CSV table of C-alpha atoms in Angstrom, one decimal:
chain,number,residue,atom,x,y,z
A,1,ASP,CA,0.0,-0.2,-0.1
A,2,GLY,CA,2.8,2.3,0.7
A,3,ILE,CA,1.3,4.4,3.3
A,4,LEU,CA,2.7,5.2,6.7
A,5,ARG,CA,0.6,5.9,9.6
A,6,VAL,CA,2.3,7.7,12.4
A,7,PRO,CA,0.4,7.6,15.7
A,8,VAL,CA,0.2,11.4,17.0
A,9,ASP,CA,-0.1,11.5,20.9
A,10,ALA,CA,-0.4,15.2,21.2
A,11,GLU,CA,0.0,18.4,19.4
A,12,LEU,CA,1.5,21.2,21.7
A,13,PRO,CA,2.6,24.9,21.2
A,14,LEU,CA,6.6,25.5,21.5
A,15,GLU,CA,5.7,27.0,25.2
A,16,GLU,CA,5.0,23.5,26.1
A,17,ALA,CA,8.0,21.5,24.7
A,18,PRO,CA,9.8,21.1,28.1
A,19,SER,CA,6.9,19.5,29.6
A,20,ALA,CA,6.2,17.4,26.5
A,21,LEU,CA,9.9,16.2,26.6
A,22,ALA,CA,9.7,15.2,30.3
A,23,ARG,CA,6.6,13.4,29.4
A,24,ASN,CA,8.2,11.4,26.5
A,25,ARG,CA,11.2,10.7,28.7
A,26,ALA,CA,9.0,9.4,31.4
A,27,GLY,CA,7.2,7.0,29.2
A,28,GLY,CA,3.8,8.8,29.1
A,29,ALA,CA,3.3,9.3,25.6
A,30,ARG,CA,1.5,6.7,23.7
A,31,GLY,CA,2.6,8.1,20.1
A,32,LYS,CA,4.7,10.9,18.7
A,33,THR,CA,4.4,14.5,20.1
A,34,VAL,CA,4.0,17.1,17.6
A,35,ILE,CA,5.6,20.6,18.4
A,36,ALA,CA,3.7,23.5,16.8
A,37,LEU,CA,5.9,26.2,15.6
A,38,ARG,CA,3.2,29.2,14.5
A,39,GLY,CA,4.4,32.4,13.6
């Protein structure tokens, strides 16, 4: 099929990146964490 589906656990603003990283390191994420860069 050629389609890759990536599970996204959360999409967060850049300001929440430190807490998102801590959550990932602690094993709390069940998918990828997307950091939204909006300008």
